[in-house]
XYZ file of C-alpha atoms in Angstrom:
371
model
C -9.758 -29.316 29.900
C -8.759 -28.428 26.385
C -10.923 -26.554 23.948
C -11.268 -29.228 21.289
C -11.607 -27.819 17.819
C -10.855 -30.300 15.109
C -11.094 -30.461 11.371
C -14.704 -31.182 10.484
C -14.560 -34.620 8.877
C -18.175 -34.377 7.761
C -17.904 -31.111 5.916
C -15.917 -29.989 2.910
C -15.942 -26.607 1.272
C -15.967 -26.815 -2.496
C -12.585 -25.714 -3.785
C -13.062 -22.881 -6.267
C -10.141 -20.567 -5.595
C -7.110 -21.108 -7.790
C -4.969 -18.842 -5.606
C -4.664 -17.897 -1.951
C -7.762 -17.101 0.120
C -7.259 -13.708 1.827
C -10.570 -12.938 3.438
C -13.773 -14.613 4.647
C -17.045 -13.242 5.994
C -20.250 -14.951 7.186
C -23.433 -12.899 7.017
C -24.844 -12.079 10.466
C -28.518 -12.419 9.546
C -28.866 -16.212 9.186
C -25.164 -17.136 9.427
C -25.797 -19.273 6.366
C -23.837 -17.627 3.533
C -20.087 -17.084 3.454
C -18.026 -14.871 1.148
C -14.398 -15.483 0.283
C -11.935 -13.286 -1.601
C -8.805 -14.458 -3.382
C -5.389 -13.213 -4.413
C -6.477 -13.412 -8.075
C -9.439 -11.045 -7.538
C -12.057 -13.808 -7.483
C -14.948 -13.672 -4.972
C -16.955 -16.798 -4.101
C -20.284 -17.067 -2.269
C -20.864 -20.327 -0.367
C -23.978 -21.821 1.206
C -22.934 -23.370 4.530
C -26.290 -25.061 5.144
C -26.561 -28.810 4.824
C -29.703 -28.990 2.695
C -29.069 -32.644 1.800
C -29.350 -33.632 5.492
C -26.671 -36.237 4.783
C -24.041 -36.613 7.517
C -21.239 -35.969 5.005
C -21.646 -33.016 2.728
C -19.846 -30.328 0.778
C -20.625 -26.641 1.181
C -21.339 -25.601 -2.380
C -20.400 -22.381 -4.081
C -23.676 -20.677 -5.003
C -22.035 -18.224 -7.387
C -18.782 -16.397 -7.929
C -17.281 -13.266 -9.425
C -14.763 -15.067 -11.628
C -11.928 -13.800 -13.819
C -14.318 -13.371 -16.764
C -16.842 -11.278 -14.851
C -16.940 -7.700 -16.207
C -16.655 -6.172 -12.711
C -14.042 -8.548 -11.272
C -11.262 -6.921 -9.218
C -8.059 -6.629 -11.239
C -5.808 -7.540 -8.307
C -5.949 -9.279 -4.953
C -9.181 -8.962 -2.947
C -8.103 -8.067 0.588
C -11.474 -7.737 2.349
C -15.009 -8.957 1.741
C -17.892 -8.042 4.034
C -21.624 -8.591 3.999
C -23.887 -5.611 4.499
C -24.710 -6.109 8.195
C -28.498 -5.816 7.915
C -29.418 -8.069 4.997
C -27.822 -10.448 2.521
C -28.885 -8.467 -0.545
C -25.623 -6.541 -0.605
C -21.939 -7.101 0.082
C -18.692 -5.150 -0.266
C -15.185 -5.974 -1.425
C -11.926 -4.056 -1.575
C -8.747 -4.733 -3.433
C -5.170 -3.841 -4.217
C -6.664 -2.430 -7.463
C -7.516 0.742 -5.423
C -11.263 0.165 -5.391
C -14.036 -0.609 -2.938
C -17.012 -2.227 -4.672
C -20.588 -2.499 -3.445
C -22.348 -5.548 -4.910
C -25.965 -6.504 -5.425
C -25.964 -10.141 -4.295
C -28.910 -11.189 -6.457
C -27.622 -9.881 -9.785
C -23.915 -10.139 -8.854
C -23.375 -6.699 -10.357
C -21.766 -3.659 -8.790
C -24.181 -1.121 -7.342
C -21.376 1.352 -6.611
C -17.599 1.673 -6.938
C -15.350 3.897 -4.812
C -11.964 4.703 -6.352
C -8.899 5.576 -4.270
C -5.493 6.967 -5.073
C -3.760 4.186 -3.169
C -3.874 0.422 -2.683
C -6.721 -0.564 -0.340
C -5.668 -2.818 2.547
C -8.826 -3.087 4.569
C -12.384 -1.848 4.962
C -15.170 -2.336 7.464
C -18.856 -1.460 7.934
C -20.259 -1.132 11.455
C -22.122 -4.263 12.551
C -24.487 -2.175 14.681
C -24.957 1.156 12.892
C -28.499 2.371 12.379
C -27.809 6.118 12.048
C -24.985 6.028 9.498
C -23.855 4.003 6.476
C -20.133 4.715 6.676
C -17.500 2.319 5.394
C -14.081 2.866 6.967
C -11.262 2.301 4.470
C -7.563 1.846 5.169
C -5.128 2.432 2.285
C -1.430 2.815 1.625
C -1.783 6.490 2.592
C -1.872 7.651 6.244
C -5.428 8.997 6.079
C -8.416 6.918 7.102
C -11.272 7.457 4.638
C -14.942 7.212 5.522
C -17.199 6.480 2.554
C -20.921 7.025 2.799
C -22.975 4.315 1.104
C -26.029 6.601 1.058
C -24.422 9.492 -0.796
C -21.879 7.386 -2.707
C -19.009 9.716 -1.801
C -16.085 9.753 0.598
C -17.486 12.140 3.153
C -14.837 12.309 5.763
C -11.128 11.840 6.430
C -9.476 10.974 9.743
C -5.943 12.342 10.047
C -3.308 11.433 12.598
C -1.486 8.312 11.475
C 1.925 8.697 9.818
C 2.035 5.605 7.640
C -0.256 3.197 5.810
C -3.448 1.977 7.487
C -3.368 -1.822 7.616
C -6.589 -2.582 9.502
C -9.833 -0.850 10.498
C -12.637 -2.066 12.758
C -15.839 -0.494 14.073
C -16.875 -1.201 17.651
C -19.709 -3.726 18.011
C -20.882 -1.663 20.995
C -21.088 1.924 19.725
C -21.750 2.725 16.093
C -19.544 5.857 16.099
C -16.379 4.300 17.548
C -13.714 3.156 15.076
C -10.314 1.564 15.697
C -7.484 1.891 13.152
C -4.102 0.163 13.005
C -1.097 1.435 11.101
C 2.423 0.590 10.001
C 3.478 3.528 12.234
C 3.141 1.124 15.257
C 0.068 2.996 16.429
C -3.553 2.135 17.065
C -6.060 4.968 17.354
C -9.647 5.006 18.530
C -11.920 7.615 16.979
C -15.377 8.981 17.573
C -16.370 9.905 14.037
C -18.846 12.530 15.319
C -16.096 14.613 16.902
C -14.353 17.332 14.943
C -10.911 16.195 16.054
C -12.000 12.576 15.684
C -9.265 10.897 17.717
C -10.266 9.796 21.228
C -6.903 8.296 22.128
C -3.793 6.615 20.797
C -3.105 3.296 22.527
C 0.118 3.246 24.540
C 1.656 -0.126 25.378
C 3.372 1.434 28.422
C 0.138 2.941 29.806
C 1.722 6.378 29.991
C 4.681 5.426 32.176
C 7.264 8.119 31.485
C 10.249 5.940 32.382
C 9.832 3.962 29.161
C 11.935 4.933 26.180
C 10.555 8.055 24.530
C 11.150 6.313 21.210
C 8.236 3.945 21.795
C 5.925 6.449 23.487
C 2.317 6.180 22.375
C 2.920 3.049 20.325
C 0.757 -0.046 20.616
C 3.456 -2.368 19.242
C 7.163 -2.266 18.414
C 6.426 -2.981 14.785
C 3.653 -2.572 12.258
C 0.174 -3.130 13.653
C -1.651 -5.239 11.080
C -4.634 -6.730 12.878
C -7.533 -5.538 15.043
C -10.469 -7.341 16.571
C -12.962 -6.200 19.199
C -14.272 -8.744 21.683
C -17.883 -9.630 20.973
C -19.160 -7.268 23.706
C -16.966 -4.418 22.425
C -15.442 -3.793 25.867
C -11.960 -4.846 24.793
C -9.847 -4.618 21.639
C -7.224 -7.142 20.541
C -4.311 -6.032 18.355
C -1.518 -7.972 16.633
C 1.752 -6.606 15.329
C 4.875 -7.660 13.474
C 6.701 -7.549 16.825
C 5.141 -11.030 17.298
C 2.884 -9.780 20.051
C -0.845 -9.726 20.641
C -2.267 -7.203 23.108
C -5.624 -6.786 24.837
C -6.827 -3.233 25.517
C -9.694 -1.747 27.477
C -11.598 0.001 24.692
C -13.244 2.621 26.911
C -10.036 4.079 28.407
C -7.334 2.679 26.105
C -5.483 0.870 28.863
C -3.163 -2.044 28.052
C -4.484 -4.933 30.192
C -1.006 -6.552 30.090
C -2.351 -10.024 29.297
C 0.640 -12.058 28.065
C -0.057 -14.371 25.122
C 3.612 -15.219 24.595
C 5.079 -15.074 21.118
C 2.437 -14.758 18.407
C 4.369 -15.196 15.153
C 3.268 -12.675 12.555
C 5.360 -11.747 9.560
C 2.445 -10.760 7.334
C 3.105 -7.636 5.285
C -0.593 -6.895 5.011
C -3.685 -7.138 7.198
C -3.930 -10.282 9.305
C -7.580 -11.228 9.772
C -8.172 -12.926 13.078
C -11.360 -13.495 15.063
C -12.920 -14.141 18.452
C -15.507 -16.650 19.605
C -19.037 -15.533 20.270
C -21.598 -17.221 22.473
C -19.207 -19.638 24.186
C -19.126 -19.701 27.966
C -15.408 -18.864 27.774
C -14.033 -16.479 25.201
C -11.306 -17.429 22.752
C -9.284 -15.703 20.087
C -8.221 -17.510 16.897
C -5.081 -16.145 15.237
C -3.422 -17.288 11.985
C 0.065 -18.479 12.976
C 2.059 -19.618 9.941
C 0.209 -22.580 8.459
C -1.686 -23.177 11.718
C -4.250 -21.271 13.776
C -3.391 -20.569 17.402
C -6.245 -20.554 19.920
C -5.900 -18.527 23.133
C -8.209 -17.744 26.027
C -8.714 -13.999 25.690
C -8.495 -12.925 29.314
C -5.846 -15.302 30.696
C -3.625 -15.410 27.612
C -3.248 -19.181 27.741
C -2.574 -20.915 24.433
C -5.118 -23.721 24.269
C -4.243 -25.443 21.022
C -2.843 -25.096 17.497
C -5.156 -26.095 14.651
C -3.171 -27.959 12.015
C -4.644 -28.740 8.607
C -3.455 -26.139 6.105
C -0.109 -26.601 4.390
C 0.631 -22.946 3.561
C 0.205 -19.674 5.467
C -3.252 -18.953 6.858
C -4.368 -15.354 6.171
C -7.862 -15.249 7.636
C -10.326 -16.974 9.893
C -13.929 -16.280 10.815
C -16.185 -17.655 13.566
C -19.725 -18.891 12.949
C -21.573 -18.503 16.239
C -24.757 -20.443 15.377
C -22.894 -23.754 15.207
C -19.757 -22.629 17.057
C -17.581 -23.360 14.042
C -14.463 -21.751 12.706
C -13.578 -21.306 9.021
C -10.066 -20.526 7.811
C -8.602 -19.494 4.452
C -5.032 -20.073 3.353
C -2.524 -19.507 0.592
C -2.937 -23.241 -0.143
C -6.255 -22.167 -1.831
C -8.323 -24.167 0.656
C -11.026 -23.117 3.073
C -11.303 -25.466 6.055
C -14.107 -25.891 8.607
C -13.273 -26.631 12.235
C -15.832 -27.929 14.740
C -15.727 -28.302 18.485
C -15.195 -31.883 19.582
C -17.561 -31.855 22.513
C -16.129 -34.800 24.361
C -12.733 -35.463 25.844
C -11.215 -38.775 24.676
C -13.086 -41.490 26.591
C -10.866 -43.147 29.209
C -9.759 -46.727 28.505
C -11.775 -48.235 31.329
C -15.052 -47.656 29.452
C -16.681 -45.581 32.162
C -19.868 -43.855 31.050
C -19.185 -40.294 29.969
C -20.107 -37.877 32.719
C -21.189 -34.292 32.287
C -17.770 -33.164 33.469
C -16.217 -34.640 30.342
C -18.221 -32.321 28.148
C -15.923 -29.586 26.985
C -16.986 -26.564 29.056
C -15.977 -24.121 26.350
C -18.872 -25.177 24.165
C -21.635 -25.587 26.712
C -24.430 -23.199 25.910
C -23.434 -19.879 27.403
C -26.975 -19.465 28.742
C -27.281 -22.793 30.525
C -26.804 -22.547 34.274
C -24.869 -25.526 35.522
C -24.799 -26.489 39.194
C -21.239 -25.281 39.671
C -22.120 -21.686 38.860
C -23.774 -20.970 42.190
């Protein structure tokens, strides 16, 4: 059976962005508010809740940091992220070499971190209770760790040779960080350790017979996307070699799952996402103007979501309603919902339980088949 995600015909997202949408984030507390960041520096905050209770509704923009806002980013916003523990604060980073910490209620900056280089990506740990570090990837080869408590960049991780295109904290351990670089490498770090680096992922799993040239590389091209599975046990990476790889995050082993060709010519971070709370696990990857959906552990391509008419740069999964949101250079944000039923057969038989799409059954429900 096919995982049926389709464009949500009942839900529109108010179109505010006048240029491409680079980044989306849904706050983890209520999963109600979504941030988006645009190529023109604009940030928009949306309310995803249907307060009207009408079947057809538009997700309204609650507020935005527009071009006339005194603290607006001068250039493209590459990453937005909610503070993981409450909706009173969010962060944004930009090609204007800054990371900004915002007070959601006043829409003013509470803090600004300035860097010497363009900022490609940043991330706060979704699970940290003992630290307030923001990992920042810039055009330089050093990974910077900024401390929200002290307001300074406390720590630098050295080891990459080129720009850092993506950073992601583990959802399992608050001290484990993954970083992806244009040097074809992905490193995992324990930020408590003096040396920092735990291991560098090797696509060949240490087999010496492979060309020395590609030793200790995760991809044969720039690595521009990272995403942990929701349990943190595995890490997905994408590279400009048109490959996606699945790694065991505790020992760094390449699991050798084959997803086929995953087209990726993005020169910056590609923001992809995984499902959460489904009985099967899926990964959603921007693929030109579509979004490709794969089963994580078998590598099977389930479907291509078609609806945007220019390149998709980001997508984010909303686990409460099992919905996907995507942002594109066509300036639109689209909502995708699971279609729970297979097309009903022509002979008008009553729909049986087996026609329910298994991917979206409640992950906690025990069906008879599961012994």
